[in-house]
Coordinates of C-alpha atoms and ligand atoms in Angstrom, one line a residue:
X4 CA 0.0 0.0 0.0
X5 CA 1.1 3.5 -0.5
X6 CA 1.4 5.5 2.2
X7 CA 1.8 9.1 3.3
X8 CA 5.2 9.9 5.6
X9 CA 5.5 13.6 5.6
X10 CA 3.6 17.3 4.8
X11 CA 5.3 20.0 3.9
X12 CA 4.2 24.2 3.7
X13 CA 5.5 26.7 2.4
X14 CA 5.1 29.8 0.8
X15 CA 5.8 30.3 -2.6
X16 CA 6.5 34.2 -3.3
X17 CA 7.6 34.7 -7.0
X18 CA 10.3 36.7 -6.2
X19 CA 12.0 33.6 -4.2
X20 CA 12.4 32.0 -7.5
X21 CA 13.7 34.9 -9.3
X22 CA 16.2 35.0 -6.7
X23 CA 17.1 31.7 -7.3
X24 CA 17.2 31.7 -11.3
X25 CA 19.8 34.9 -10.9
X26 CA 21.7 33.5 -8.7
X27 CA 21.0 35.7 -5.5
X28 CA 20.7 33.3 -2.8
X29 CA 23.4 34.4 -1.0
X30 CA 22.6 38.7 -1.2
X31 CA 22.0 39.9 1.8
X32 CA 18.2 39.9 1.6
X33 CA 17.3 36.6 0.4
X34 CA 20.9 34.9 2.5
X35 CA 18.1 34.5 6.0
X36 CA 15.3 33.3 3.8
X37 CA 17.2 30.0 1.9
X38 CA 19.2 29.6 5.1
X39 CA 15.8 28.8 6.8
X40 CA 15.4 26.2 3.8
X41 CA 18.9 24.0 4.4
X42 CA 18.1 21.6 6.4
X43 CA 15.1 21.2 4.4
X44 CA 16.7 20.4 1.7
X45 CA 19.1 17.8 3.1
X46 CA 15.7 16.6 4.7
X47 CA 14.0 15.8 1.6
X48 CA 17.2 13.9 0.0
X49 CA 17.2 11.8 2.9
X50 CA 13.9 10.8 3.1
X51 CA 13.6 10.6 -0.7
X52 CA 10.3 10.5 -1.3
X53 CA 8.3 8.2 -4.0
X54 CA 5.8 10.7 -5.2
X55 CA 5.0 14.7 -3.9
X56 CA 1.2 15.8 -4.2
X57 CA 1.7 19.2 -4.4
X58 CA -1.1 21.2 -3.4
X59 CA -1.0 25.0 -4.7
X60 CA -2.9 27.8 -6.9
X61 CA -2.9 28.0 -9.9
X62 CA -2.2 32.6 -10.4
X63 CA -4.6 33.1 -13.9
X64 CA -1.8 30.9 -15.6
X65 CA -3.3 28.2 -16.5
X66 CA -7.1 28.9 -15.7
X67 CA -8.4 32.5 -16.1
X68 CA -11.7 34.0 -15.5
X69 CA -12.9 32.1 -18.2
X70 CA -12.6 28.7 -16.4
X71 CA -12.6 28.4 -12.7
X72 CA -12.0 24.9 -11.0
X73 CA -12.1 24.5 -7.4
X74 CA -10.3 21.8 -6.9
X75 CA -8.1 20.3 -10.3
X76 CA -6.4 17.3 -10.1
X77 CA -3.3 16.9 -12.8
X78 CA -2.9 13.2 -14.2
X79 CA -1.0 14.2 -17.1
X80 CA 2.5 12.7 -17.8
X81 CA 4.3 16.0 -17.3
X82 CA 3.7 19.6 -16.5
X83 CA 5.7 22.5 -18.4
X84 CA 6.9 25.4 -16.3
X85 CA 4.3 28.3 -17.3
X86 CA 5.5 31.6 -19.0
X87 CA 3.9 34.0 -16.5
X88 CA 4.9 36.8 -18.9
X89 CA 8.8 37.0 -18.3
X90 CA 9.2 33.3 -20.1
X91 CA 9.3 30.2 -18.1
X92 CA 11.5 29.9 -15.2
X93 CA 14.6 27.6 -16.4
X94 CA 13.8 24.6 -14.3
X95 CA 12.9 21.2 -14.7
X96 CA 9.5 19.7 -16.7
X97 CA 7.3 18.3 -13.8
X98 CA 7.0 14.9 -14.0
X99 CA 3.5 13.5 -13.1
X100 CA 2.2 10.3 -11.4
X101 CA -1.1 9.6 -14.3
X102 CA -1.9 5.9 -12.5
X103 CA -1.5 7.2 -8.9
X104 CA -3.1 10.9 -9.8
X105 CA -6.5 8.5 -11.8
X106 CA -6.8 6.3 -8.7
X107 CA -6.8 9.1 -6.4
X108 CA -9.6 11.1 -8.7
X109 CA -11.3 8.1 -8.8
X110 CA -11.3 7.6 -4.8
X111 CA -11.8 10.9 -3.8
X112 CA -14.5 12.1 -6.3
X113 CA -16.7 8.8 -4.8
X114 CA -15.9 10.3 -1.9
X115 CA -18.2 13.3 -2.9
X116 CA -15.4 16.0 -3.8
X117 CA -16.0 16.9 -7.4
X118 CA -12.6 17.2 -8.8
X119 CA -11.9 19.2 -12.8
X120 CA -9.4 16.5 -14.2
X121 CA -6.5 18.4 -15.8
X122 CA -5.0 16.4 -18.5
X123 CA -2.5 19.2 -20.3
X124 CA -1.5 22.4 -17.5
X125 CA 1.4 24.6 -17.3
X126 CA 2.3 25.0 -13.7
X127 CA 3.4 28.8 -12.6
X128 CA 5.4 29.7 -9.4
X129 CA 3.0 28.4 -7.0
X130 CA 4.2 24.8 -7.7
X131 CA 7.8 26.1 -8.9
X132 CA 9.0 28.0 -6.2
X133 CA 8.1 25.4 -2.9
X134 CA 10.3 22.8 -5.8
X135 CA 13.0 24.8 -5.8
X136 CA 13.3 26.0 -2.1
X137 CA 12.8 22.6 -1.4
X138 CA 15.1 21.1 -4.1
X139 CA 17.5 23.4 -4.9
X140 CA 18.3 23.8 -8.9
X141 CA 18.8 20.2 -10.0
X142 CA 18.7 19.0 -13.5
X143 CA 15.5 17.1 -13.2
X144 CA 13.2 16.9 -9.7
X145 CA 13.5 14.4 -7.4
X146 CA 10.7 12.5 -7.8
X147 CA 7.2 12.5 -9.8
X148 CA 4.8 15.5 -8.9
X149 CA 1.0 15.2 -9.1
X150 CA 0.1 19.1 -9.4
X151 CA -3.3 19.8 -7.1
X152 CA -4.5 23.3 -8.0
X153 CA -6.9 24.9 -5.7
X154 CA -8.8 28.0 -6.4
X155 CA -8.0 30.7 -4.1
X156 CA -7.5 33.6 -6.2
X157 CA -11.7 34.4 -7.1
X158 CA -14.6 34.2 -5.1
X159 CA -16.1 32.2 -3.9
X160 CA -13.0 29.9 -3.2
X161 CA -13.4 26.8 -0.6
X162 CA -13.6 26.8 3.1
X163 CA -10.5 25.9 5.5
X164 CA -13.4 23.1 7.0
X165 CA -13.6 21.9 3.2
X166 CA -10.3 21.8 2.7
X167 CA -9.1 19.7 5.9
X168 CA -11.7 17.1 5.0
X169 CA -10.2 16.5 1.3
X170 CA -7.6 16.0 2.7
X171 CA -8.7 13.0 4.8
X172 CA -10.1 12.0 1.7
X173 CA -7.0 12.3 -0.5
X174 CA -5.3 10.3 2.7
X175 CA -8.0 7.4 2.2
X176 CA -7.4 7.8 -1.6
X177 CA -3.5 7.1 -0.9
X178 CA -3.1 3.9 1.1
X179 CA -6.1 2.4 -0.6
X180 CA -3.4 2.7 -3.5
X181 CA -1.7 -0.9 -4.5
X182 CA 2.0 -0.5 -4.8
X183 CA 4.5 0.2 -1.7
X184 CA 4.9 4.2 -2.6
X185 CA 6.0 7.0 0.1
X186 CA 4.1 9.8 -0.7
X187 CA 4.4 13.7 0.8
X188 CA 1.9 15.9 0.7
X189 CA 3.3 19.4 0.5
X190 CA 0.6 22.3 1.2
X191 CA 1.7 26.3 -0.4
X192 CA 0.9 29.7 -0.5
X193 CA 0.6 32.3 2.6
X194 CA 1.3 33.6 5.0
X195 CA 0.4 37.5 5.8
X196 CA -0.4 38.4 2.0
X197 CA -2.0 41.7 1.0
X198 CA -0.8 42.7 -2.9
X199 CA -3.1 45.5 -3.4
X200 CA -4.9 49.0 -1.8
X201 CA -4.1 50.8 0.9
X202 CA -2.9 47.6 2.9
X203 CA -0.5 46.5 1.0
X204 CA 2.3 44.9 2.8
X205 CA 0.2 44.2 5.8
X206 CA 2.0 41.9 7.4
X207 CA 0.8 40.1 10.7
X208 CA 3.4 38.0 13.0
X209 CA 1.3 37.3 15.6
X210 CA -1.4 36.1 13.6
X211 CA 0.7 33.8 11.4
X212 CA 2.6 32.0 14.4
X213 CA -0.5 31.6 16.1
X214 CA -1.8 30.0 12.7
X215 CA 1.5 27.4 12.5
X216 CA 0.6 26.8 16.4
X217 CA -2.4 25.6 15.4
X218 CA -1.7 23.8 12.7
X219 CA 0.6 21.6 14.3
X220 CA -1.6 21.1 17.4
X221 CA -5.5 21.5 16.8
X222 CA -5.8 21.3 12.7
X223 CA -9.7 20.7 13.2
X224 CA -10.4 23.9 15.1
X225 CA -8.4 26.0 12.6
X226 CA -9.9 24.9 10.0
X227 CA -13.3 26.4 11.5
X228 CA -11.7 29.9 10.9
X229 CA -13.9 31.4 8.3
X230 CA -12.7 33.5 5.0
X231 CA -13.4 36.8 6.9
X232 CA -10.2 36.1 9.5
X233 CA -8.1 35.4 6.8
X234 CA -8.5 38.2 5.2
X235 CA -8.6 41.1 8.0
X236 CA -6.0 39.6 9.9
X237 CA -3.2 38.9 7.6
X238 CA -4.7 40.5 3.7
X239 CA -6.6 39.4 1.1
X240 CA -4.3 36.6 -0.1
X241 CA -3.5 35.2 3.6
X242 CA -6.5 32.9 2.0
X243 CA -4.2 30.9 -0.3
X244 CA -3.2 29.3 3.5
X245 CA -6.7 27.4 3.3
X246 CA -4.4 25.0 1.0
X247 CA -2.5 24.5 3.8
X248 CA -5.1 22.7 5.6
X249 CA -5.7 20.5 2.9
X250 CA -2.0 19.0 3.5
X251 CA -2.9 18.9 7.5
X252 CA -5.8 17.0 6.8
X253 CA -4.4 13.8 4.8
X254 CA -1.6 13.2 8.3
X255 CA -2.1 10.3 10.4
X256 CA -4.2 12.6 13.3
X257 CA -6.9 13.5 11.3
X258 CA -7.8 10.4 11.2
X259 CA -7.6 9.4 14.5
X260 CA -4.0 8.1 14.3
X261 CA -0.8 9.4 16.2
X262 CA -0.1 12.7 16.3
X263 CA 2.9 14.4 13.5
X264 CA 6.3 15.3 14.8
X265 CA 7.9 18.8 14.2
X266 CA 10.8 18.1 11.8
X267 CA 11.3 21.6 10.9
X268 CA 9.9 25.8 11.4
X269 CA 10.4 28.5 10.2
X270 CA 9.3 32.0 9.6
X271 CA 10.3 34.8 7.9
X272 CA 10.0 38.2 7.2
X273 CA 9.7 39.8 4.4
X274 CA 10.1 38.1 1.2
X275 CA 8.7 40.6 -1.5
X276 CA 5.2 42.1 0.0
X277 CA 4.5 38.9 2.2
X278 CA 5.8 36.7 5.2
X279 CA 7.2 33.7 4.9
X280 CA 6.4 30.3 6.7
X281 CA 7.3 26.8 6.2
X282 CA 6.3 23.8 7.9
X283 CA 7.7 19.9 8.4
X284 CA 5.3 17.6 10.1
X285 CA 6.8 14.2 10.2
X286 CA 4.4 11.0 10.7
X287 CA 5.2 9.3 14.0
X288 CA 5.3 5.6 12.2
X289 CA 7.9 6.9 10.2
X290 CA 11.3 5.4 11.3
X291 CA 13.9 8.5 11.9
X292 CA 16.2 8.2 8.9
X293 CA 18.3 11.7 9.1
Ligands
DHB12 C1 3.6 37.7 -4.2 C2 3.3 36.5 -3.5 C3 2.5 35.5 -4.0 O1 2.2 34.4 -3.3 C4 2.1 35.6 -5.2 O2 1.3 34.6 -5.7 C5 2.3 36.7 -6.0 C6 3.1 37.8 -5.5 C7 4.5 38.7 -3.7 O3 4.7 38.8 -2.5 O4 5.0 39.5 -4.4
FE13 FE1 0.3 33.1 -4.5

């Protein structure tokens, strides 16, 4: 059976990937954000995962206002990196899972979440980015990807409560799969978030530890924080964190299993207009390998 071992978050701020592209890493503004990434990075090479389901938004890339999905699940073979007008970030072709992606459409649609199936998508910095703080600049990524876009960007986009139970869907979807995989589920976007009008910038610490805090230790209550929170605490685009809650919802605990270990935290600010945070919640049946 396939199982899940690990959830990541992040944010995945454009400019982070610029940075990386040019070569900037190491300048003195970005040299505290990618240093809160290194152990991440020797993290994921040691645990080496089968498969990442990579849950992030898709920015008017590859959908527009002409076709909305809430929820799209990607079974295509690949995924090119999108040209979000500056041509497409020099980084790998994203390598898709079709059989495991099918089978988890197939599993969590019976479960009553109506998913678009995406058969051709470019994928824009919100799956990019989270790969390359995560990876580094590698010739080809690690492992298959299966790209889960979630609408965030135009109302009316899906509640944090909706979110946390697809993901105990997508975990049932998972190990009812037939073949030994380790899978990761790696949840993006966030944290304080405000792009346009007079709060621009906003940026709320308080309000975004407290949301990691509760993440790690009372997922379920979070996820009863309506829209409206998001939005006046930490900006208009604090929202894309409801994808986070989808990640937190396929662990073990969610489903009356063992709680997740903290592999990792961090936070950061700023990174562009926003904060950053990022996340590692180990399962507890995972043997310590690093
Ligand atoms: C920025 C952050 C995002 O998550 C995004 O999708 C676009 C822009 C920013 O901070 O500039
Ligand atoms: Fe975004």
């Amino acid at each position: 059976m396939a199982r899940i071992t690990a959830s990541v978050y992040t944010s995945h701020v454009p400019a982070i990937g610029v940075a990386i592209d040019q070569g900037k890493t190491q300048q003195p503004y970005w040299k505290p954000l990618f240093e809160g990434y290194d152990f991440s990075r020797r993290w994921l090479q040691a645990r080496a995962p089968d498969v990442v389901f990579l849950v992030y938004n898709d920015h008017a890339t590859a959908f527009s206002q002409e076709m909305i999905p809430t929820f799209a699940i990607g079974t295509a073979a690949e995924f090119l990196p999108a040209d979000e007008g500056w041509g497409p970030r020099p980084v790998p072709t994203v390598v898709g899972h079709p059989k495991l992606a099918s089978h988890i459409a197939q599993s969590v649609i019976q479960d009553d979440f109506d998913l678009t199936i995406v058969n051709k998508m470019d994928v824009d910095h919100g799956l990019t980015v989270p790969l390359s703080l995560m990876c580094g600049q590698p010739r080809a990524w690690p492992c298959p990807v299966i790209p889960f876009a979630v609408n965030v960007v135009q109302y009316p986009v899906p509640s944090g409560r909706r979110c946390f139970e697809l993901g105990k869907a997508i975990r049932k979807a998972v190990t009812s799969y037939d073949e030994p995989l380790k899978l990761q589920i790696w949840g993006t976007g966030g944290m304080s978030h405000q792009l346009q009008g007079p709060r621009a910038g906003l940026i709320n610490k308080e309000w975004d530890n407290r949301f990691l805090d509760r993440l790690i230790d009372e997922p379920a209550a979070l996820a009863q924080v309506p829209h409206v929170e998001y939005a006046r605490e930490a900006g208009s685009e604090a929202i894309e964190l409801v994808m986070w809650l989808i990640a937190r919802g396929a662990m073990a605990d969610a489903a009356g299993g063992a709680k997740p270990r903290v592999g990792h935290r961090f936070y950061h600010v700023p990174a562009s207009n926003t904060a950053v945070g990022h996340l590692i919640l180990e399962e507890q049946s995972e043997e310590q390998e690093s």
